[in-house]
Coordinates of C-alpha atoms in Angstrom, one line a residue:
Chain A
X1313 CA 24.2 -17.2 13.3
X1314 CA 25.1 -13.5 14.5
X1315 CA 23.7 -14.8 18.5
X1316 CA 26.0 -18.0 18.0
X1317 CA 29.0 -15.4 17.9
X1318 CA 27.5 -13.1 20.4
X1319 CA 27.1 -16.3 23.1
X1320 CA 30.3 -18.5 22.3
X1321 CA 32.0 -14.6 22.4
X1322 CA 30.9 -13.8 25.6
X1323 CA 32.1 -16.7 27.5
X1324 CA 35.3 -17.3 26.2
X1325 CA 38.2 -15.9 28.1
X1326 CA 40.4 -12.9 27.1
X1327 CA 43.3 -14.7 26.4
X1328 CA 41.2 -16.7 24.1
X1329 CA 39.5 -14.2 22.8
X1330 CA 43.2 -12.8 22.1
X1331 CA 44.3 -15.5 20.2
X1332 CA 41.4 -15.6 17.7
X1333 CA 40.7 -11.5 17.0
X1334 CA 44.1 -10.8 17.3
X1335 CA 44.3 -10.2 13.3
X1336 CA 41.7 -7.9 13.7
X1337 CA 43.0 -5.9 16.7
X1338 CA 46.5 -5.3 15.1
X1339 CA 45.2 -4.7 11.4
X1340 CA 48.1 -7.5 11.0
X1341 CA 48.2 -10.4 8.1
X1342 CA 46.3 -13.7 9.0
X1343 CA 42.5 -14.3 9.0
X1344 CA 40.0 -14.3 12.2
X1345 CA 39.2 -17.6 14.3
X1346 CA 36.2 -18.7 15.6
X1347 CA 35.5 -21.8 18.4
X1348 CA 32.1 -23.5 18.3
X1349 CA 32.6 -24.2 22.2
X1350 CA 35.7 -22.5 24.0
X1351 CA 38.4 -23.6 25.3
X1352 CA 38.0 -22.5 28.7
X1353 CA 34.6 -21.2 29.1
X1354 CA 33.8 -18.5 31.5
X1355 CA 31.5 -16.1 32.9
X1356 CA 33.8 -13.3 34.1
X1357 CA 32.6 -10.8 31.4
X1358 CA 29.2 -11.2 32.9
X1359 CA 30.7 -11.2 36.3
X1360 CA 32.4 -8.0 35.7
X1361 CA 29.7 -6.1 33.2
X1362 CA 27.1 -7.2 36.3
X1363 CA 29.0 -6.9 39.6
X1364 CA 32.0 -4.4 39.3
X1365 CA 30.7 -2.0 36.6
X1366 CA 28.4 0.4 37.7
X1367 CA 28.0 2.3 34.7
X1368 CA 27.2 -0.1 32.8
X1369 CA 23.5 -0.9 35.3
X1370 CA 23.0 3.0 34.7
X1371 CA 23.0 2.6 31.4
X1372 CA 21.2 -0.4 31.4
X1373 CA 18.6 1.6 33.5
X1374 CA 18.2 4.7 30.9
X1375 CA 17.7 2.0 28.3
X1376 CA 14.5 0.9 30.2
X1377 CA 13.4 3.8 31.6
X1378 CA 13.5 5.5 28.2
X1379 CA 11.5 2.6 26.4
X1380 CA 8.9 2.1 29.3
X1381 CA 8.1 5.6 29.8
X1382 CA 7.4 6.6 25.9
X1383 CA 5.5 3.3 25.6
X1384 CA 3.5 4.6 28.3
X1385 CA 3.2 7.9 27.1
X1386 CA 2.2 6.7 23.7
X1387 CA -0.7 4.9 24.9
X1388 CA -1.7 7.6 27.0
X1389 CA -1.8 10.1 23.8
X1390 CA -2.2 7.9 20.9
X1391 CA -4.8 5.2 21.7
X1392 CA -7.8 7.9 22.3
X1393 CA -6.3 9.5 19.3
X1394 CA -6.9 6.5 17.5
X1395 CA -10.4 5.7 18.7
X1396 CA -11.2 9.2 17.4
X1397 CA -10.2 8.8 14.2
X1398 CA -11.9 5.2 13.8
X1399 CA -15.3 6.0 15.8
X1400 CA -16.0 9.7 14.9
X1401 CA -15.8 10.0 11.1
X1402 CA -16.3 13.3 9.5
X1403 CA -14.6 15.7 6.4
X1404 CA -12.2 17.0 8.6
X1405 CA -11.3 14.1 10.9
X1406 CA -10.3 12.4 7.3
X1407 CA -8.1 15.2 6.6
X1408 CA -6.3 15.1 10.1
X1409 CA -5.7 11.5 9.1
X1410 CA -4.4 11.7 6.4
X1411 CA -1.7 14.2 7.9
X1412 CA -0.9 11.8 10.6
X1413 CA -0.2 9.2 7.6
X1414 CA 2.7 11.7 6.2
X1415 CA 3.9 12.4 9.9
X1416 CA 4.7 8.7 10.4
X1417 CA 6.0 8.7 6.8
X1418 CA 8.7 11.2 7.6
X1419 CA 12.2 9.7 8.7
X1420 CA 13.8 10.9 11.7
X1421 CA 16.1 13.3 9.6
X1422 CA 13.8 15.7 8.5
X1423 CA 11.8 15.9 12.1
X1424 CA 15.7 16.2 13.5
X1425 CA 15.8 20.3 13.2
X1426 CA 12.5 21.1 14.4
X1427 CA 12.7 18.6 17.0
X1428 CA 16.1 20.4 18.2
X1429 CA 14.2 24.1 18.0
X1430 CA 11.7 23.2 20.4
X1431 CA 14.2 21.1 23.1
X1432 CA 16.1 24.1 22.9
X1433 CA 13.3 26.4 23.3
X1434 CA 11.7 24.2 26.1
X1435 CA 15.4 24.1 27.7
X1436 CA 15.1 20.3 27.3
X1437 CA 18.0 19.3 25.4
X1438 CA 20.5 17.0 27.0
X1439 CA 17.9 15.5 29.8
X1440 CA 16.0 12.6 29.1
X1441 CA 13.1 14.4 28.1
X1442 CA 14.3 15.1 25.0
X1443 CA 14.0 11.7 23.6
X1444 CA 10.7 11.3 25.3
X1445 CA 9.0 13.5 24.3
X1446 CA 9.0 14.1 20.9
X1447 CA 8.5 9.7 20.5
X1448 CA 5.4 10.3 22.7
X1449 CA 3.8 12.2 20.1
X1450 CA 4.8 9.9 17.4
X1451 CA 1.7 8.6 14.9
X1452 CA 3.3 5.4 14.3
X1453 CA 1.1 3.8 17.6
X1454 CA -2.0 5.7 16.7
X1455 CA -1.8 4.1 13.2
X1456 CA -1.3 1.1 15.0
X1457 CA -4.4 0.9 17.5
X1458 CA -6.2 2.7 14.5
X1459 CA -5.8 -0.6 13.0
X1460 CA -7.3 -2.6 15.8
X1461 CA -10.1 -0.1 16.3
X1462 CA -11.4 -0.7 12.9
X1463 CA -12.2 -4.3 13.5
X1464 CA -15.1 -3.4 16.3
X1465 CA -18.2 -3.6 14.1
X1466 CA -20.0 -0.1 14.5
X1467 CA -23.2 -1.6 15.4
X1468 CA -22.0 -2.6 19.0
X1469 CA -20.9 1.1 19.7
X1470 CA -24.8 1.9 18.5
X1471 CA -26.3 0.0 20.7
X1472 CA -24.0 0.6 24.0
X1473 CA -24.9 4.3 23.0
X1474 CA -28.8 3.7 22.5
X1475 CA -28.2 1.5 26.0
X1476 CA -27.2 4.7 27.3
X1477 CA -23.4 4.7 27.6
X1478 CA -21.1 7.8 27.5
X1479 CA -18.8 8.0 24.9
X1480 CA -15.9 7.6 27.6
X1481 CA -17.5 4.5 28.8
X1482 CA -17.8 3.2 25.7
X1483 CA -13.4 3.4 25.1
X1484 CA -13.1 2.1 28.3
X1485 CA -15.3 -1.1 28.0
X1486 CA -15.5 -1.6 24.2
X1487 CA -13.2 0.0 22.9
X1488 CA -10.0 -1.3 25.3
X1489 CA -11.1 -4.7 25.6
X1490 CA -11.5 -5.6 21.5
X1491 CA -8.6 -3.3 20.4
X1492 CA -6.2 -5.1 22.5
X1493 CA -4.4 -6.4 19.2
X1494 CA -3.5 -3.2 17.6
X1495 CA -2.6 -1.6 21.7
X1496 CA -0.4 -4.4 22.2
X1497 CA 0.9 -4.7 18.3
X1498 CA 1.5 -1.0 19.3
X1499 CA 3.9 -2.2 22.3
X1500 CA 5.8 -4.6 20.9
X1501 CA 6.4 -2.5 17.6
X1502 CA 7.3 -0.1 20.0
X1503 CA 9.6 -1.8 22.3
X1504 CA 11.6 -3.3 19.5
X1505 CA 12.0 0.7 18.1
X1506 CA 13.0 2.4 21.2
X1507 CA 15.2 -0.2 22.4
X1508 CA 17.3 -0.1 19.4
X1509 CA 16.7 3.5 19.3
X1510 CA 20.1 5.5 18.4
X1511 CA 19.7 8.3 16.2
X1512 CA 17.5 10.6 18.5
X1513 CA 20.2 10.6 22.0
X1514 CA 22.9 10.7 19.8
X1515 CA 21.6 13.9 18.6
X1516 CA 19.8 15.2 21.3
X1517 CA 21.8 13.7 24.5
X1518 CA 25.3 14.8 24.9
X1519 CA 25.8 13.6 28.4
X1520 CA 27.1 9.9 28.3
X1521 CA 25.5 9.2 31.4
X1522 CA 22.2 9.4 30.0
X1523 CA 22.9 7.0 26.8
X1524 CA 20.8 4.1 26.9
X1525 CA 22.7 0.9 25.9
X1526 CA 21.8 0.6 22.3
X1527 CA 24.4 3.7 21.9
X1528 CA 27.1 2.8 24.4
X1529 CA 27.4 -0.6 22.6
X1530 CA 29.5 0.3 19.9
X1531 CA 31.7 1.9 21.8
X1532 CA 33.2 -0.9 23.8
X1533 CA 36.9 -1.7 21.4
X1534 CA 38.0 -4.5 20.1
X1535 CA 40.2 -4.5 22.6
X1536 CA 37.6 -5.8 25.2
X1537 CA 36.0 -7.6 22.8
X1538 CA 34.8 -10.5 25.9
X1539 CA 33.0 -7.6 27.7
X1540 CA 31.3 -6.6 24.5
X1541 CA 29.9 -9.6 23.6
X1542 CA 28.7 -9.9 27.1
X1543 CA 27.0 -6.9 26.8
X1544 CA 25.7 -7.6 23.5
X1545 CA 24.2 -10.8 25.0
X1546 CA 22.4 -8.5 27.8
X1547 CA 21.0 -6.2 25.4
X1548 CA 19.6 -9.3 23.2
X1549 CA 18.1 -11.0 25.9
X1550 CA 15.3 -8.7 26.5
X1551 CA 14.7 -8.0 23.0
X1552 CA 14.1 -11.7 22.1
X1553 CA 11.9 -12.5 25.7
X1554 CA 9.6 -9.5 23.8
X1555 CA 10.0 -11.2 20.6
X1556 CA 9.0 -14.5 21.4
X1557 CA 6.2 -13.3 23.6
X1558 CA 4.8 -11.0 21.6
X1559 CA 5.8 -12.8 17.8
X1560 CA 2.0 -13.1 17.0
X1561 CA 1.4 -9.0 17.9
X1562 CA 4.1 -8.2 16.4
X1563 CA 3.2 -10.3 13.1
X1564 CA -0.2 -8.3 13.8
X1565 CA 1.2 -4.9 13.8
X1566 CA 3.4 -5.2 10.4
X1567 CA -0.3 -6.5 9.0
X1568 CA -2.0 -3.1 10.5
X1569 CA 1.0 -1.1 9.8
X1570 CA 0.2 -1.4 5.9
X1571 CA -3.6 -1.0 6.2
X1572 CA -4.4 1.7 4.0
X1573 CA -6.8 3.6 5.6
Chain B
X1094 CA -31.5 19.8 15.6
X1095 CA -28.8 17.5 12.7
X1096 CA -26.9 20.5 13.2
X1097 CA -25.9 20.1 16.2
X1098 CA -25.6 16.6 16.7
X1099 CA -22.9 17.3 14.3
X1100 CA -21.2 19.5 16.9
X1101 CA -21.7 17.1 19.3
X1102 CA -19.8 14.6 17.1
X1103 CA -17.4 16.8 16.3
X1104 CA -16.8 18.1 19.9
X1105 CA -16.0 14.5 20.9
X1106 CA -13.6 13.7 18.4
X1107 CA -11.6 16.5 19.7
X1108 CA -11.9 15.5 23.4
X1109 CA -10.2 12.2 22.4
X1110 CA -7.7 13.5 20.0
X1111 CA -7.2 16.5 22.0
X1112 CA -3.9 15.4 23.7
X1113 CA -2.6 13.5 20.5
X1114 CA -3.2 17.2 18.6
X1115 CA -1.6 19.7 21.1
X1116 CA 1.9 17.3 21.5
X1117 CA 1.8 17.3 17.6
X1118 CA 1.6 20.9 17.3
X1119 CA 4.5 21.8 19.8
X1120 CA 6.7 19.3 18.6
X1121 CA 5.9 18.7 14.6
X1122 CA 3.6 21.6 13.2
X1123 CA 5.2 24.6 14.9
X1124 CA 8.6 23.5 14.9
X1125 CA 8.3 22.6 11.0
X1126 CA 7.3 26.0 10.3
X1127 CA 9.6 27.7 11.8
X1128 CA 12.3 25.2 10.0
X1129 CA 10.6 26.7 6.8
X1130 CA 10.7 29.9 7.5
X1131 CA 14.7 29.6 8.6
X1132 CA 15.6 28.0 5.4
X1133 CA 15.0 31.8 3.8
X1134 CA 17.7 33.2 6.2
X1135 CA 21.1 33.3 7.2
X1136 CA 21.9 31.7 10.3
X1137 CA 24.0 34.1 11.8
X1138 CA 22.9 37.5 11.1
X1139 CA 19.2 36.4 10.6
X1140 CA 18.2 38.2 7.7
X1141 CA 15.9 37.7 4.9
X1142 CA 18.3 35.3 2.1
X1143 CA 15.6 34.3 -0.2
X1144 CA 16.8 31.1 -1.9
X1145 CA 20.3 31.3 -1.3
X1146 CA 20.3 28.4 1.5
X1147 CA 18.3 26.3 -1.4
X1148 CA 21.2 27.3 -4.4
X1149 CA 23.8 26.9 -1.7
X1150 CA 22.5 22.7 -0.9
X1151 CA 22.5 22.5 -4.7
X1152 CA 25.7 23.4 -5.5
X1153 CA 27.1 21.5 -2.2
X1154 CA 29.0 18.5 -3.5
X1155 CA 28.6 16.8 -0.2
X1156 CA 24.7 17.5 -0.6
X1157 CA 24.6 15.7 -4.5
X1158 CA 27.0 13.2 -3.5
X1159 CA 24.4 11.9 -0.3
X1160 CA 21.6 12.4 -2.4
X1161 CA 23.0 10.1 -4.7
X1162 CA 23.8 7.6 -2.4
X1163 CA 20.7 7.6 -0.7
X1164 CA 18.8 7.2 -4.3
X1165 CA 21.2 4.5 -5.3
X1166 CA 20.8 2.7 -2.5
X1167 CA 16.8 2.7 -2.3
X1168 CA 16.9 2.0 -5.8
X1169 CA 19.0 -1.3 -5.3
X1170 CA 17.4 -2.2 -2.0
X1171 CA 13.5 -2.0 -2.2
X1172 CA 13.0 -3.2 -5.9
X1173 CA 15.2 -6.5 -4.5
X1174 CA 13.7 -6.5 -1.2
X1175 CA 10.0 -6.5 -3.1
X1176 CA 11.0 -9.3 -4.8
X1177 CA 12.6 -11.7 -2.6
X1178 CA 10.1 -11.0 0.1
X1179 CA 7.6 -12.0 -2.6
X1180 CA 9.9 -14.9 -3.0
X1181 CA 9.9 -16.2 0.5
X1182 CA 6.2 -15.8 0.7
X1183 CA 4.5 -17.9 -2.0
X1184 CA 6.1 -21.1 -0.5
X1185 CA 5.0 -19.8 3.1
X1186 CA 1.2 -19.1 2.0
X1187 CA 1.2 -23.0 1.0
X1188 CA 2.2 -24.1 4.3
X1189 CA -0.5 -24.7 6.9
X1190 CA 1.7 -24.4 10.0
X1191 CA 4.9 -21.8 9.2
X1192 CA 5.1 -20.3 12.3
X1193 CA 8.9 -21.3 13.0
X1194 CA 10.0 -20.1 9.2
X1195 CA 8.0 -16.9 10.2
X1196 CA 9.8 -16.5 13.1
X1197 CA 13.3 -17.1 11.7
X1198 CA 12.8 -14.0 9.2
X1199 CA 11.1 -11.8 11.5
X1200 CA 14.0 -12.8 14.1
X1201 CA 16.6 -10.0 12.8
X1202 CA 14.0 -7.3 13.3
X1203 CA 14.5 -7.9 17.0
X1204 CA 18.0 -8.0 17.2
X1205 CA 19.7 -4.6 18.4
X1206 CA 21.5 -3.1 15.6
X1207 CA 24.6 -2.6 17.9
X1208 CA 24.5 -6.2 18.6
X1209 CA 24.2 -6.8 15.0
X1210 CA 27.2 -4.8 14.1
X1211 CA 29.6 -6.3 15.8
X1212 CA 29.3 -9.5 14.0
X1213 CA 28.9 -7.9 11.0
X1214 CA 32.8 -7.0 11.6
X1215 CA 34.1 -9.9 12.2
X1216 CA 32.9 -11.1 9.2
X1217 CA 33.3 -8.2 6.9
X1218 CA 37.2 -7.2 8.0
X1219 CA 39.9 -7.3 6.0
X1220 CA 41.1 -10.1 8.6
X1221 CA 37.1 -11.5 8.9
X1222 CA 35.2 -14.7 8.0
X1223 CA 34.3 -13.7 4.5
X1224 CA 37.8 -13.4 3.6
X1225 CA 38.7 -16.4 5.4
X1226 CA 35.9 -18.6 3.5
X1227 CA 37.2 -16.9 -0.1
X1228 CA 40.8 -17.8 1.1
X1229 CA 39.8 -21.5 2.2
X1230 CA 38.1 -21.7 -1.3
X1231 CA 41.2 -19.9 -3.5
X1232 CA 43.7 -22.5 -2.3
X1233 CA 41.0 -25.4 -2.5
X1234 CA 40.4 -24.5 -6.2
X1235 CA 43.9 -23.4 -6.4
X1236 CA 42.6 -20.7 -8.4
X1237 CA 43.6 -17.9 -6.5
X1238 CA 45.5 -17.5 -3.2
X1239 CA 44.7 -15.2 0.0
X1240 CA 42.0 -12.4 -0.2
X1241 CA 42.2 -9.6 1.7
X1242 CA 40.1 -7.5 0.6
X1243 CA 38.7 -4.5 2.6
X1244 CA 34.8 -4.5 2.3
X1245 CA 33.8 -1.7 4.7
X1246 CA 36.6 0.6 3.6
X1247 CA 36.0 0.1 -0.3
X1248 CA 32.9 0.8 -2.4
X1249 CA 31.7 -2.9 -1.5
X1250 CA 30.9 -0.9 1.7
X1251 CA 27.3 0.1 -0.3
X1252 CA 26.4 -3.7 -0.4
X1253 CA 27.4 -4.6 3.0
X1254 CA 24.7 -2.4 3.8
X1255 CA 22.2 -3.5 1.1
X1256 CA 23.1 -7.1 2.6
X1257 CA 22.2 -6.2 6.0
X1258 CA 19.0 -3.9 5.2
X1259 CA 17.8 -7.2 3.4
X1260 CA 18.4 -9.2 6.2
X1261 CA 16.7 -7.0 8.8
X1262 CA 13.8 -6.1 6.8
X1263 CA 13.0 -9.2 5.0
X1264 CA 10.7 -10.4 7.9
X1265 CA 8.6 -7.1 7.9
X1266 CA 7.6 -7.8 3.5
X1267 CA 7.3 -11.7 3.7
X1268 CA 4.6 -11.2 6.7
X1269 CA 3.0 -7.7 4.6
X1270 CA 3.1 -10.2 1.2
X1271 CA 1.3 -12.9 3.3
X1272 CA -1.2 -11.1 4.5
X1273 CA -2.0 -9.9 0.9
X1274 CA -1.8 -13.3 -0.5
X1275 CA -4.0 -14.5 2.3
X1276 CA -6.4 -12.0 1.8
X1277 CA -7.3 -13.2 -2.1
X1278 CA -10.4 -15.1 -1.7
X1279 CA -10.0 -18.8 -2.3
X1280 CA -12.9 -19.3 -4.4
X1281 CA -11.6 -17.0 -6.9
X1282 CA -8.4 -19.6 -7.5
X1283 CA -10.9 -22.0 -7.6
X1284 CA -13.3 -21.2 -10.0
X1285 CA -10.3 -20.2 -12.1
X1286 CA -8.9 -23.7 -11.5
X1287 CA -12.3 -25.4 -12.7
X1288 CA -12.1 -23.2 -15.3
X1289 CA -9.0 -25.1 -16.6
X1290 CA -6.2 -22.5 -15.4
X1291 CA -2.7 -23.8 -14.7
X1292 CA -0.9 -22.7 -11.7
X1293 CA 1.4 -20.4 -13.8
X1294 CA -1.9 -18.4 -14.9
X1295 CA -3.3 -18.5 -11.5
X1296 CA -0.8 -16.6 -10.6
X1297 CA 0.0 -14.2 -13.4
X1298 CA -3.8 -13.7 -13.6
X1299 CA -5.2 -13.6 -10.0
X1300 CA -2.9 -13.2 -7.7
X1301 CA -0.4 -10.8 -8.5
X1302 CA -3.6 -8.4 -9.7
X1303 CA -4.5 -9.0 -6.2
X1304 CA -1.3 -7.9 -4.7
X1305 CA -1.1 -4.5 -6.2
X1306 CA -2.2 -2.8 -2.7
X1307 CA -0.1 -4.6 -0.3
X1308 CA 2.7 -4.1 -3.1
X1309 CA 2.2 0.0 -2.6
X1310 CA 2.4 -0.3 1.7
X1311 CA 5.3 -2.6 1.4
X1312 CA 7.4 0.0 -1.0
X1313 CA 6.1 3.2 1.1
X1314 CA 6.9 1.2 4.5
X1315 CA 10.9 -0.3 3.3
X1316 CA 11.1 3.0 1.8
X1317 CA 10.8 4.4 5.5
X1318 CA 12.7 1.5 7.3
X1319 CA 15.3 2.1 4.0
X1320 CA 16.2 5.4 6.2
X1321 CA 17.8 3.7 9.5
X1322 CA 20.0 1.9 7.6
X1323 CA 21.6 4.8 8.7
X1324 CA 22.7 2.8 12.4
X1325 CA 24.5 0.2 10.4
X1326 CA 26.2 2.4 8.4
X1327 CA 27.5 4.7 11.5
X1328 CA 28.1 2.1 13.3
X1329 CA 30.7 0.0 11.2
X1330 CA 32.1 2.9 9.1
X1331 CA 31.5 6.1 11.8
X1332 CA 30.5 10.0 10.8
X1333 CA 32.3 10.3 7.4
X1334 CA 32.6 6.5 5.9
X1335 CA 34.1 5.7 2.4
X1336 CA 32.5 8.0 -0.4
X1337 CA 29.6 5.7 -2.2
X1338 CA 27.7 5.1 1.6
X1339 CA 28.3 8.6 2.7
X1340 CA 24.0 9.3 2.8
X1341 CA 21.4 11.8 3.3
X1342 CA 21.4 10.9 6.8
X1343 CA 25.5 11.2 7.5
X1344 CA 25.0 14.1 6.3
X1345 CA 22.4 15.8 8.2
X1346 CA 23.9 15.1 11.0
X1347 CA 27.1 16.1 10.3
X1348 CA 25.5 19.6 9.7
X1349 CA 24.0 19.3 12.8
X1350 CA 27.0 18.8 14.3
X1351 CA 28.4 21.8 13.1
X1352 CA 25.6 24.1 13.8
X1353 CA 24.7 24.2 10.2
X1354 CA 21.2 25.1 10.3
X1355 CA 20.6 27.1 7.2
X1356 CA 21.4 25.1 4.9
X1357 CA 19.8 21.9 7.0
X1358 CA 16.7 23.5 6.7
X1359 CA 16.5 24.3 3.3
X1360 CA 18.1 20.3 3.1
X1361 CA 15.1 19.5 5.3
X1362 CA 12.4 21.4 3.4
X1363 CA 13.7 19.3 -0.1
X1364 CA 13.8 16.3 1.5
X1365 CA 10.5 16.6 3.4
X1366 CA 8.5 17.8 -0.1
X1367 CA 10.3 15.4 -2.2
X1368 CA 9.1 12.5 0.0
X1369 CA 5.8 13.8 0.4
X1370 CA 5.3 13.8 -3.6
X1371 CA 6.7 10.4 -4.0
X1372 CA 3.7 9.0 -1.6
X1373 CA 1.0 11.4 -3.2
X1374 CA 2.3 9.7 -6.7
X1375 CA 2.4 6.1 -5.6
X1376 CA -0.9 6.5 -4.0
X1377 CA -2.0 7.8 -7.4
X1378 CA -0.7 4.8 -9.4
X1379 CA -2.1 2.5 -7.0
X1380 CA -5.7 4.0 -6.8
X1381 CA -5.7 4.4 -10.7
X1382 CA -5.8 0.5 -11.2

């Protein structure tokens, strides 16, 4: 229902578009109207979101670049962190675990402070780095590929090791390959976070130039309501390609997300 | 000779956790204590308060009325969330190919909040679809005539936002409540079938015993996704909305806004032990079954 709105919207023409929101716009009397298929379709919103406004492909861009470089940075940090916890059991890896466990727990409010104190320490606040890197070190992904890991049988890492394999070896060619489900449960999970993400630049990103799209979104007024939907429709679209292709990970991930250990 | 083999293993775990560790000490450990340690002093001069951040939070009305709000509202949401995930489940663990139902509730979870939003205006404003349906309806009936009532601006506000938490996150439990129900092993049903047990006491008796561990990850994991409700709630009703969805989370970052650390750490440090006791005692009832 909501994408019906969001596509008929962002092809109707502003005059249209005029006509049926005006109650909205003016806070007047009368209800809202709605068109299953406009009057006079058009594309200009997209024209103009795509062709004459800059800021909005900048924006567009941070959204991107954000997501794919803390995805990145995620694997790179998290997956060996979860191979560690799921290969090498001991007391005290247990104990780390069950730290990281409360970690991913926490909401974003009560990380918000500390987070701040070491941007502004680090000199970090207002760059992009700020969002980066703290969601880099999140537990959420190591969870995640934890979850994966813990299907390899334990015999097959034995016998690589009695074959002679190094340990590094034995992540790369084990390890990798049949953990692939929780890694790429880990992505798409991920994805679908970060590009919705709002709460961390709004606190930590003060420049508007640097917004991704998720926060620039809302606000776009009423008053351009054809440009909105247009750019509502942009910011869907890669969303649901990631949802469809990645439906069964993601289905995976909200099953390894409530393993319990 | 076991000794160090130990080492060994030990020395290996670290070399693959070692990156994972060092971000989560900048960024979490440190950080938190130091958040600690500044809710015992004044932010300006610096000096030692004791608990005066802490009495301060607790006598702050804006503090009591968010942490009302925010109780209120998980209270409402997960028990009902629970429940009609469960709901939406049984007929889905019957079906051999439900794929395309699955997809439909899992759908919303993809959808950008902001993207969300601005449909959820046009049906919740005074002048929006809601409104127009109730209106359509009243002079239908001829019971009542137009309705024009305000639902992000009055306390209907709260269940706007338990409507659209339920709608994102509804996905997320059916597929956890699945996956439990999956997981029950069939011959259990059946010998209890043979055994000459109806469906009702299948249920009552085998499967919702079964359930009780995907029942405690799905209330710890809405309890979690309960907390960025806060994006709906900014976005239709902005930094101070009507009274009964003003939460925990407008508020913190309204104090952060205003450079009020002192009393956001002590807010923090509450917040922070009060959630970690609530998993300590769910994770207690559930292992004491």
């Amino acid at each position: 229902m909501p994408v019906f709105f969001l596509i008929t919207g962002s092809v109707m023409g502003n005059m249209e578009l005029r006509e049926y929101l005006s109650p909205v716009i003016s806070d007047g009397a009368g209800f809202i109207s709605w068109k299953v298929i406009p009057d006079y379709p058009t594309f200009e919103h997209y024209g103009k979101l795509l062709f004459m406004t800059p800021q909005f492909f900048v924006l567009f861009w941070n959204s991107i670049k954000l997501t794919v470089i803390i995805l990145a940075g995620q694997l790179i940090v998290g997956v060996p962190a979860a191979w560690g916890f799921a290969v090498y059991k001991f007391k005290g890896s247990e104990v780390i675990f069950a730290l990281y466990v409360v970690l991913m727990l926490l909401p974003f409010q009560v990380t918000m402070l500390s987070s701040y104190l070491v941007l502004n320490t680090l000199g970090m606040l207002d760059t992009h780095s700020a969002v980066i890197l703290p969601a880099v070190f999140s537990t959420f992904p190591v969870f995640l590929a934890y979850g994966g890991f813990r299907t390899i049988p334990m015999q097959l890492i034995e016998a690589a090791r009695i074959d002679g394999a190094g340990e590094f070896r034995i992540f790369c060619k084990i390890g990798l390959p049949l953990g692939k489900s929780g890694i790429l449960s880990a992505v798409v999970l991920g994805y679908l976070e970060y590009w919705n993400m709002m709460e961390q630049p709004m606190a930590f990103i003060e420049n508007k130039a640097l917004w991704p799209l998720s926060l620039y979104l809302p606000e776009i007024t009423w008053s351009q309501a054809g440009s909105a939907f247009a750019a509502s429709v942009i910011t869907l679209v890669p969303a649901v390609f990631v949802f469809i292709w990645g439906q069964d990970y993601l289905e995976q991930g909200i099953i390894f997300s409530g393993l319990k250990e | 000779m076991r000794k160090r083999s130990h080492f060994t293993w030990r020395s290996k775990f670290i070399l693959f956790m070692a990156p994972s560790l060092v971000g989560m000490f900048i960024f979490v450990i440190i950080p938190f204590a130091d958040v600690v340690r500044r809710s015992f002093y004044t932010v300006v001069t610096k000096q030692f308060s004791g608990f005066t951040n802490y009495r301060t939070i607790f006598t702050n009305q804006a503090f009591m009325l968010a942490v009302k709000n925010t109780l209120r509202f998980t209270l409402v949401c997960i028990p009902l969330l629970v429940l009609i995930g469960l709901l939406a489940a049984l007929p889905l663990s019957k079906l051999k190919n439900a794929g395309a139902i699955k997809s439909l509730y899992l759908f919303p979870l993809a959808m950008p909040t902001a993207t969300v939003v601005m449909v959820w205006k046009m049906f919740f404003y005074r002048q929006g679809f809601i409104n127009l349906l109730l209106t359509k309806l009243g002079t239908m009936s001829g019971l009542w005539g137009e309705v024009h009532k305000d639902y992000l601006g009055s306390s209907a506000a709260f269940w706007v936002l338990v409507i659209s938490y339920i709608w994102k996150n509804t996905g997320y439990t059916v597929i956890l409540w699945l996956a439990g129900i999956l997981g029950i092993p069939n011959e259990l049903l059946e010998a209890a079938r043979v055994d000459g047990a109806s469906e009702r006491q299948c249920f009552m008796k085998i499967v919702l015993p079964n359930l009780k561990g995907s029942l405690y990850t799905i209330v710890i994991l809405s309890f979690l996704n309960s907390f960025k409700i806060y994006r709906e709630a900014y976005l239709t009703a902005g930094a101070y909305p009507q009274q009964d969805i003003y939460l925990l989370q407008h508020l913190f970052n309204n104090w952060f806004v205003n450079l009020d650390f002192d009393k956001m750490a002590a807010a923090t440090v509450c917040v922070g032990v009060f959630l970690f006791i609530v998993i300590l005692i769910l994770q207690r009832l559930w292992d004491s079954r």
